[in-house]
Short mmCIF file of C-alpha atoms in Angstrom, two decimals:
data_model
loop_
_atom_site.label_atom_id
_atom_site.label_comp_id
_atom_site.label_asym_id
_atom_site.label_seq_id
_atom_site.Cartn_x
_atom_site.Cartn_y
_atom_site.Cartn_z
CA MET B 1396 -22.68 52.99 -58.60
CA THR B 1397 -25.93 55.01 -58.60
CA SER B 1398 -26.58 57.18 -61.63
CA ALA B 1399 -26.45 60.92 -61.07
CA VAL B 1400 -29.64 61.36 -63.10
CA ALA B 1401 -32.40 62.65 -60.82
CA SER B 1402 -35.48 60.50 -60.37
CA PHE B 1403 -38.75 61.43 -62.02
CA ASN B 1404 -41.19 62.27 -59.25
CA PRO B 1405 -44.73 62.06 -60.68
CA LEU B 1406 -46.07 64.13 -57.77
CA ASP B 1407 -43.69 67.04 -58.40
CA LEU B 1408 -45.07 69.55 -60.91
CA THR B 1409 -41.57 70.86 -61.58
CA HIS B 1410 -40.82 67.40 -62.99
CA THR B 1411 -43.99 67.11 -65.04
CA ASP B 1412 -44.18 70.64 -66.47
CA ASP B 1413 -41.53 69.65 -69.03
CA PRO B 1414 -40.81 65.99 -68.31
CA TYR B 1415 -39.07 64.94 -71.50
CA PRO B 1416 -35.39 65.88 -70.93
CA ARG B 1417 -35.37 64.17 -67.53
CA LEU B 1418 -37.17 61.11 -68.91
CA ALA B 1419 -34.70 60.82 -71.79
CA ALA B 1420 -31.77 60.83 -69.35
CA LEU B 1421 -33.45 58.18 -67.20
CA ARG B 1422 -34.10 55.92 -70.20
CA ARG B 1423 -30.39 56.03 -70.98
CA ASP B 1424 -28.95 55.70 -67.49
CA ARG B 1425 -31.57 54.74 -64.91
CA PRO B 1426 -34.56 52.83 -66.31
CA VAL B 1427 -36.04 52.30 -62.83
CA SER B 1428 -35.78 55.00 -60.18
CA SER B 1429 -37.38 55.48 -56.75
CA PRO B 1430 -38.37 59.09 -56.05
CA LEU B 1431 -40.38 58.12 -52.95
CA PRO B 1432 -40.17 55.19 -50.51
CA GLY B 1433 -42.02 52.24 -51.99
CA TRP B 1434 -42.43 53.88 -55.42
CA HIS B 1435 -40.63 52.72 -58.57
CA VAL B 1436 -40.73 54.72 -61.80
CA VAL B 1437 -40.41 52.75 -65.05
CA VAL B 1438 -39.52 54.69 -68.22
CA ARG B 1439 -38.49 52.32 -71.02
CA ASP B 1440 -40.99 51.13 -73.59
CA GLN B 1441 -40.56 47.39 -73.07
CA ASP B 1442 -40.84 47.72 -69.28
CA VAL B 1443 -43.87 50.01 -69.39
CA ARG B 1444 -45.63 47.58 -71.74
CA ALA B 1445 -44.78 44.63 -69.51
CA VAL B 1446 -46.28 46.34 -66.45
CA LEU B 1447 -49.47 47.47 -68.18
CA ALA B 1448 -50.08 44.08 -69.81
CA ASP B 1449 -49.92 41.93 -66.65
CA PRO B 1450 -52.72 42.67 -64.14
CA GLU B 1451 -51.97 39.50 -62.23
CA VAL B 1452 -48.64 40.94 -61.06
CA TRP B 1453 -49.37 44.66 -61.41
CA SER B 1454 -52.74 45.51 -59.90
CA SER B 1455 -54.98 48.50 -60.63
CA ARG B 1456 -57.28 47.81 -57.69
CA ARG B 1457 -58.10 50.92 -55.65
CA ASN B 1458 -55.26 52.94 -57.17
CA ASN B 1459 -55.87 56.70 -57.19
CA THR B 1460 -58.90 56.58 -54.92
CA SER B 1461 -60.11 57.48 -51.47
CA THR B 1462 -62.97 54.96 -51.66
CA GLN B 1463 -62.46 52.27 -49.04
CA GLY B 1464 -65.89 50.66 -48.89
CA ASP B 1465 -68.19 49.35 -51.58
CA GLU B 1466 -66.29 48.03 -54.60
CA ARG B 1467 -69.30 48.88 -56.77
CA GLU B 1468 -68.32 52.54 -56.36
CA LEU B 1469 -64.84 52.04 -57.84
CA ALA B 1470 -64.06 53.31 -61.33
CA LEU B 1471 -63.38 50.90 -64.16
CA SER B 1472 -59.70 51.87 -64.00
CA GLN B 1473 -59.53 50.80 -60.33
CA LEU B 1474 -60.64 47.20 -60.81
CA ASP B 1475 -58.80 43.98 -61.61
CA PRO B 1476 -60.13 40.86 -63.33
CA PRO B 1477 -62.58 39.24 -62.92
CA ALA B 1478 -64.58 42.30 -61.74
CA HIS B 1479 -62.98 44.48 -64.40
CA THR B 1480 -63.56 41.89 -67.13
CA ARG B 1481 -67.27 41.58 -66.30
CA LEU B 1482 -67.86 45.34 -66.17
CA ARG B 1483 -65.91 46.08 -69.34
CA ARG B 1484 -67.76 43.35 -71.23
CA LEU B 1485 -71.10 44.87 -70.26
CA LEU B 1486 -70.01 48.40 -71.22
CA SER B 1487 -68.19 47.63 -74.48
CA PRO B 1488 -71.27 47.67 -76.77
CA ALA B 1489 -71.76 51.38 -76.03
CA PHE B 1490 -68.28 52.07 -77.46
CA ALA B 1491 -68.50 49.90 -80.58
CA ARG B 1492 -67.08 51.53 -83.71
CA THR B 1493 -70.50 51.60 -85.37
CA VAL B 1494 -72.02 53.40 -82.38
CA VAL B 1495 -69.19 55.91 -82.29
CA ALA B 1496 -69.40 56.47 -86.05
CA ASP B 1497 -73.08 57.39 -85.71
CA LEU B 1498 -72.01 60.21 -83.39
CA GLU B 1499 -69.93 61.92 -86.10
CA PRO B 1500 -72.65 64.40 -87.22
CA VAL B 1501 -73.22 65.42 -83.60
CA VAL B 1502 -69.51 65.99 -82.98
CA ARG B 1503 -69.24 68.07 -86.15
CA GLU B 1504 -72.31 70.13 -85.22
CA ARG B 1505 -70.93 70.88 -81.74
CA ALA B 1506 -67.48 71.68 -83.14
CA GLU B 1507 -68.85 74.01 -85.83
CA ALA B 1508 -70.97 75.90 -83.29
CA LEU B 1509 -67.94 76.52 -81.09
CA ALA B 1510 -65.57 77.25 -84.00
CA GLY B 1511 -67.98 79.92 -85.21
CA ARG B 1512 -67.36 81.86 -82.02
CA VAL B 1513 -63.56 81.72 -82.29
CA GLY B 1514 -61.97 84.94 -83.47
CA ASN B 1515 -58.86 87.10 -83.27
CA GLY B 1516 -57.53 87.14 -79.74
CA SER B 1517 -59.57 84.16 -78.58
CA ASP B 1518 -58.16 81.70 -76.12
CA LEU B 1519 -58.80 78.45 -77.96
CA VAL B 1520 -58.82 76.44 -74.73
CA THR B 1521 -61.64 78.50 -73.22
CA ALA B 1522 -63.51 78.89 -76.50
CA PHE B 1523 -63.11 75.43 -78.01
CA THR B 1524 -60.93 72.67 -76.55
CA ALA B 1525 -62.51 72.79 -73.07
CA PRO B 1526 -66.24 73.04 -73.93
CA LEU B 1527 -66.21 70.61 -76.88
CA PRO B 1528 -65.50 67.43 -74.86
CA ARG B 1529 -68.23 68.35 -72.39
CA ALA B 1530 -70.76 68.91 -75.18
CA VAL B 1531 -69.87 65.68 -76.97
CA LEU B 1532 -69.97 63.61 -73.80
CA ALA B 1533 -73.39 65.01 -72.98
CA ALA B 1534 -74.62 63.89 -76.40
CA PHE B 1535 -72.95 60.48 -76.00
CA CYS B 1536 -74.66 60.00 -72.63
CA GLY B 1537 -78.04 61.07 -73.96
CA VAL B 1538 -78.35 64.07 -71.66
CA SER B 1539 -81.71 65.77 -72.19
CA ASP B 1540 -82.10 69.44 -73.04
CA ALA B 1541 -83.49 69.99 -69.55
CA ASP B 1542 -80.33 68.60 -67.93
CA VAL B 1543 -77.64 69.82 -70.32
CA THR B 1544 -76.77 72.99 -68.38
CA ASP B 1545 -76.36 71.06 -65.14
CA TYR B 1546 -74.37 68.35 -66.91
CA ASP B 1547 -72.02 70.91 -68.42
CA ARG B 1548 -71.36 72.28 -64.94
CA TRP B 1549 -70.69 68.81 -63.54
CA ALA B 1550 -68.41 67.94 -66.44
CA ALA B 1551 -66.37 71.07 -65.76
CA ALA B 1552 -66.27 70.50 -62.00
CA PHE B 1553 -65.39 66.79 -61.71
CA THR B 1554 -61.72 66.42 -62.53
CA ASP B 1555 -60.51 63.41 -60.50
CA LEU B 1556 -61.67 60.30 -58.68
CA LEU B 1557 -60.86 61.52 -55.17
CA GLY B 1558 -63.45 62.69 -52.67
CA ARG B 1559 -66.30 62.81 -55.14
CA ARG B 1560 -69.02 62.60 -52.47
CA ALA B 1561 -67.65 65.70 -50.77
CA HIS B 1562 -68.24 67.80 -53.88
CA PRO B 1563 -71.27 70.10 -53.49
CA ASP B 1564 -72.58 69.07 -56.92
CA TRP B 1565 -72.38 65.34 -56.19
CA PRO B 1566 -75.94 64.80 -54.84
CA ALA B 1567 -77.51 66.41 -57.91
CA PHE B 1568 -75.24 64.48 -60.25
CA GLU B 1569 -75.99 61.20 -58.49
CA ARG B 1570 -79.75 61.78 -58.77
CA TRP B 1571 -79.38 62.47 -62.50
CA ALA B 1572 -77.12 59.44 -63.02
CA LEU B 1573 -79.52 57.06 -61.26
CA ARG B 1574 -82.38 58.41 -63.36
CA ALA B 1575 -80.35 58.17 -66.58
CA ALA B 1576 -79.35 54.58 -65.84
CA ALA B 1577 -82.87 53.53 -64.94
CA ASP B 1578 -84.51 55.19 -67.94
CA GLY B 1579 -82.43 53.12 -70.34
CA PRO B 1580 -81.31 55.36 -73.25
CA ALA B 1581 -78.01 56.49 -71.72
CA LEU B 1582 -75.09 54.72 -73.45
CA ASN B 1583 -77.47 52.67 -75.62
CA GLY B 1584 -79.08 51.12 -72.57
CA VAL B 1585 -76.00 49.24 -71.35
CA LEU B 1586 -76.25 50.81 -67.88
CA ALA B 1587 -79.46 48.88 -67.28
CA HIS B 1588 -77.28 45.75 -66.96
CA LEU B 1589 -75.23 47.29 -64.13
CA ASP B 1590 -75.93 47.67 -60.45
CA PRO B 1591 -77.12 51.28 -59.84
CA ALA B 1592 -73.99 52.09 -57.84
CA GLU B 1593 -71.83 50.78 -60.69
CA ALA B 1594 -73.76 52.88 -63.21
CA VAL B 1595 -73.26 56.05 -61.18
CA ALA B 1596 -69.55 55.30 -60.74
CA PHE B 1597 -69.13 54.73 -64.46
CA LEU B 1598 -70.95 57.92 -65.49
CA HIS B 1599 -68.68 59.82 -63.12
CA PHE B 1600 -65.61 58.00 -64.47
CA LEU B 1601 -66.61 58.97 -68.03
CA ILE B 1602 -66.37 62.63 -67.06
CA VAL B 1603 -63.10 62.28 -65.16
CA ALA B 1604 -61.43 60.15 -67.84
CA GLY B 1605 -62.98 61.72 -70.91
CA VAL B 1606 -63.30 65.46 -70.42
CA PRO B 1607 -59.88 66.61 -69.12
CA ASN B 1608 -57.91 64.12 -71.21
CA LEU B 1609 -59.71 65.08 -74.41
CA ARG B 1610 -59.25 68.76 -73.62
CA HIS B 1611 -55.50 68.22 -73.18
CA ALA B 1612 -55.20 65.92 -76.21
CA LEU B 1613 -57.00 68.45 -78.41
CA GLY B 1614 -54.96 71.37 -77.08
CA ASN B 1615 -51.75 69.40 -77.62
CA LEU B 1616 -52.85 68.51 -81.15
CA VAL B 1617 -53.64 72.10 -82.15
CA LEU B 1618 -50.36 73.30 -80.70
CA ARG B 1619 -48.40 70.55 -82.46
CA LEU B 1620 -50.05 71.14 -85.85
CA LEU B 1621 -49.41 74.89 -85.66
CA ARG B 1622 -45.82 74.58 -84.52
CA GLU B 1623 -45.02 71.90 -87.11
CA ASP B 1624 -46.63 73.88 -89.96
CA HIS B 1625 -49.14 71.05 -90.46
CA TRP B 1626 -52.33 73.12 -90.33
CA ARG B 1627 -54.12 71.20 -93.09
CA SER B 1628 -56.58 68.33 -93.39
CA ASP B 1629 -54.54 65.98 -95.56
CA GLY B 1630 -52.70 63.39 -93.50
CA LEU B 1631 -54.67 64.40 -90.44
CA PRO B 1632 -55.31 60.89 -89.01
CA GLU B 1633 -51.57 60.15 -89.01
CA ALA B 1634 -50.79 63.56 -87.54
CA ILE B 1635 -53.26 62.90 -84.73
CA GLU B 1636 -51.58 59.60 -83.85
CA GLU B 1637 -48.16 61.24 -83.89
CA SER B 1638 -49.42 64.03 -81.64
CA LEU B 1639 -50.81 61.45 -79.21
CA ARG B 1640 -47.47 59.66 -79.22
CA LEU B 1641 -45.40 62.78 -78.62
CA ASP B 1642 -47.79 64.53 -76.24
CA PRO B 1643 -50.09 62.02 -74.53
CA PRO B 1644 -52.61 63.78 -72.29
CA ALA B 1645 -52.00 61.25 -69.49
CA LEU B 1646 -48.32 61.05 -68.60
CA TRP B 1647 -48.30 57.91 -66.48
CA GLN B 1648 -50.31 55.10 -64.95
CA MET B 1649 -50.02 53.58 -61.49
CA ARG B 1650 -49.92 49.89 -60.60
CA THR B 1651 -49.36 48.00 -57.32
CA ALA B 1652 -47.27 44.85 -57.04
CA THR B 1653 -49.38 41.90 -55.92
CA ARG B 1654 -46.31 39.91 -54.85
CA ASP B 1655 -42.56 40.24 -54.53
CA THR B 1656 -41.26 40.57 -58.07
CA SER B 1657 -38.91 42.65 -60.20
CA VAL B 1658 -39.02 45.00 -63.16
CA ALA B 1659 -36.03 45.77 -65.37
CA GLY B 1660 -33.80 43.97 -62.85
CA THR B 1661 -35.03 46.03 -59.88
CA SER B 1662 -36.67 44.26 -56.96
CA VAL B 1663 -40.21 45.34 -56.10
CA ARG B 1664 -41.94 44.15 -52.94
CA ALA B 1665 -45.62 43.26 -52.68
CA GLY B 1666 -47.70 46.38 -52.06
CA GLU B 1667 -45.17 48.78 -53.57
CA ARG B 1668 -46.20 51.14 -56.36
CA VAL B 1669 -44.93 51.18 -59.90
CA ILE B 1670 -45.40 54.29 -62.05
CA ALA B 1671 -45.41 53.31 -65.72
CA VAL B 1672 -44.54 56.50 -67.62
CA VAL B 1673 -46.24 56.15 -70.99
CA ALA B 1674 -45.00 59.62 -72.01
CA SER B 1675 -41.46 58.28 -71.78
CA ALA B 1676 -42.20 54.95 -73.49
CA ASN B 1677 -43.75 56.86 -76.40
CA ARG B 1678 -40.41 58.56 -77.05
CA ASP B 1679 -38.12 55.58 -76.46
CA PRO B 1680 -35.59 55.40 -79.34
CA GLU B 1681 -35.38 51.63 -78.85
CA ARG B 1682 -38.89 51.38 -80.25
CA TRP B 1683 -39.35 54.57 -82.25
CA GLY B 1684 -35.86 55.23 -83.63
CA GLU B 1685 -33.33 57.96 -83.05
CA ASP B 1686 -35.81 60.58 -84.28
CA ALA B 1687 -38.33 59.60 -81.58
CA ASP B 1688 -38.60 63.20 -80.34
CA THR B 1689 -39.52 64.57 -83.76
CA PHE B 1690 -42.91 64.88 -85.46
CA GLN B 1691 -43.07 62.26 -88.23
CA PRO B 1692 -46.70 61.40 -89.08
CA GLY B 1693 -45.62 58.72 -91.56
CA ARG B 1694 -43.78 56.76 -88.89
CA PRO B 1695 -44.29 52.96 -89.21
CA GLY B 1696 -46.42 51.24 -86.60
CA LEU B 1697 -47.67 54.54 -85.22
CA ARG B 1698 -50.86 53.17 -83.67
CA ALA B 1699 -48.77 51.07 -81.30
CA HIS B 1700 -48.14 54.13 -79.12
CA LEU B 1701 -49.29 53.92 -75.50
CA ALA B 1702 -51.37 57.08 -75.21
CA PHE B 1703 -54.42 54.83 -74.81
CA GLY B 1704 -52.62 52.37 -72.55
CA LYS B 1705 -52.20 48.65 -73.12
CA GLY B 1706 -53.59 45.40 -71.82
CA PRO B 1707 -56.97 44.99 -70.10
CA HIS B 1708 -57.12 48.68 -69.17
CA ALA B 1709 -56.51 49.99 -72.69
CA CYS B 1710 -58.81 52.98 -73.15
CA LEU B 1711 -62.39 51.88 -73.79
CA GLY B 1712 -63.15 55.22 -75.43
CA ALA B 1713 -60.19 55.33 -77.84
CA SER B 1714 -62.43 55.35 -80.93
CA LEU B 1715 -64.54 58.18 -79.52
CA THR B 1716 -61.41 60.17 -78.68
CA ARG B 1717 -59.99 59.72 -82.17
CA LEU B 1718 -63.32 60.79 -83.70
CA GLN B 1719 -63.43 63.96 -81.61
CA LEU B 1720 -59.82 64.86 -82.39
CA ARG B 1721 -60.35 64.37 -86.13
CA MET B 1722 -63.66 66.22 -86.30
CA ALA B 1723 -62.42 69.08 -84.14
CA ALA B 1724 -59.25 69.56 -86.16
CA GLU B 1725 -61.09 69.31 -89.49
CA VAL B 1726 -63.64 71.92 -88.44
CA LEU B 1727 -61.04 74.33 -87.08
CA ILE B 1728 -58.90 74.01 -90.21
CA GLU B 1729 -61.91 74.51 -92.50
CA ARG B 1730 -63.27 77.50 -90.57
CA HIS B 1731 -59.91 79.07 -89.72
CA PRO B 1732 -57.33 78.11 -92.36
CA GLY B 1733 -55.11 81.01 -91.33
CA LEU B 1734 -55.14 80.18 -87.62
CA ARG B 1735 -51.86 80.89 -85.85
CA LEU B 1736 -50.55 81.33 -82.34
CA ALA B 1737 -50.54 84.85 -80.98
CA PRO B 1738 -47.10 86.50 -80.98
CA GLY B 1739 -45.11 85.80 -77.85
CA PHE B 1740 -46.99 82.61 -77.03
CA ARG B 1741 -45.32 80.50 -74.35
CA PHE B 1742 -46.56 77.08 -73.27
CA ARG B 1743 -48.09 77.07 -69.82
CA ARG B 1744 -49.12 73.70 -68.50
CA ALA B 1745 -52.62 72.74 -67.29
CA GLY B 1746 -53.60 69.46 -65.72
CA ASP B 1747 -53.03 67.51 -62.53
CA PHE B 1748 -50.00 65.39 -61.66
CA MET B 1749 -50.97 62.76 -64.23
CA SER B 1750 -52.10 64.92 -67.15
CA ARG B 1751 -50.59 67.62 -69.32
CA GLY B 1752 -51.90 70.06 -71.90
CA PRO B 1753 -51.82 73.80 -72.64
CA ALA B 1754 -53.51 76.04 -70.09
CA ALA B 1755 -54.25 78.60 -72.80
CA LEU B 1756 -53.90 78.91 -76.56
CA PRO B 1757 -54.19 82.58 -77.54
CA ILE B 1758 -54.63 82.67 -81.30
CA LEU B 1759 -55.08 84.96 -84.27
CA SER B 1760 -57.56 83.72 -86.82
CA GLY B 1761 -58.27 86.57 -89.22
CA VAL B 1762 -61.97 86.17 -88.31
CA THR B 1763 -64.10 88.35 -86.05
CA PRO B 1764 -66.75 86.22 -84.34
CA PRO B 1765 -70.39 87.30 -84.65
#
C-alpha cells in the first residue's frame, strides 16, 4: 500500500520554502519517493550518505548543466573520477588550512568595514551577508584593485551553472579569468597547472558554489543565533556547526544511476536521477536523536553533518566557509551586541530550487551608521 505522504518535489518551491515537515513525514513513512518520472528522492541519513559516498554507482557527471561539449568546461561538481580526482588534487593546495588561516585578517577587515555601515532599520542581507562573500572571494582569488568592481558585479550576477556563455557579462569575466590563471597569483598559482578552459570553469564554479551558499549560510546563522537567544561569541564554533546542520544552505544534491541498482529497497534504473536530500538527513532522528529538530550546539559528533556533503565531492572550501561564518558572526556580535530582528519579522525565502536562506533580515541595532 502506497503511503499517503506527498512526495518531496525538489523543483517545486512550495515544497522547498519550508521543507522540514514534509521531509519528516517522508523519513517516517516513505524514505524513497518519486515526484517525477525517473526521479527518486532519498531522505534518510544512511541512504543519503550511501548515495553521496559511491560515485561508481551514483554519478555526478554533467548533472545540473547545459554544457554538452568540452568536458574541460564542466564544473568540479559535475565530474566523476578519474577526471574529478585529478582536478581536485591539483586544486586542493589552494584550500589548505594554513592558506585559509592566512586569510583571517582579510576576512575580518572586510567584515568590519561592512558591519560599520549596519544600523537601525538595515536589511542585513543587503548590507552584510550578500556583499561579504563576494568581497572575501575576490581577496581569495587575488583580484586586483583595478578589477574588483567588475568582479563584484560578476559575483552578484552568476548564480548557477546553466547557460553561462549566454550571460552578457561572460566575455569580460572569461577574459579576466584567463588572465588571472596565466599570471599565476590567483589561488596560490594552482591554476597554472590546469588547462585554460578548466581554470575558467573553476573560477566560475567558485562564484556559483561559494557566493550564494555562503550568503544563505550566514543569513541562516544570524537568524538562528537571534531566534535561539545565542547572540554571543562563546560557543560560537559549535553554534555554527549546529546552524549548518539545521539549516544547510544547499538542500539537496543530484546523482545519476550508472547501472540498474536500488536504494533503500527501491529499484532504480540506469540513467535515472536520485535526489539526496541532505537537509532531511541532517534532521534524521535515527542519527541525531529525538531532539534532531532543536538547536543543541553541544550535540555529540556535530561535524558529521552533511551540509558540506560527503565522499569525493565533499566541499573543497569547507574550511574557508567556516572561517567566514566565524569571523562574520564575531564581528557582528562585537560591533552590534544588541542586534535584534525588527518587530514583525517573517522569514521569506531566497535561493533557487537547491538553496535556501533568508531573502531579507531587517534588524534593529541601536547604532546609527556614519
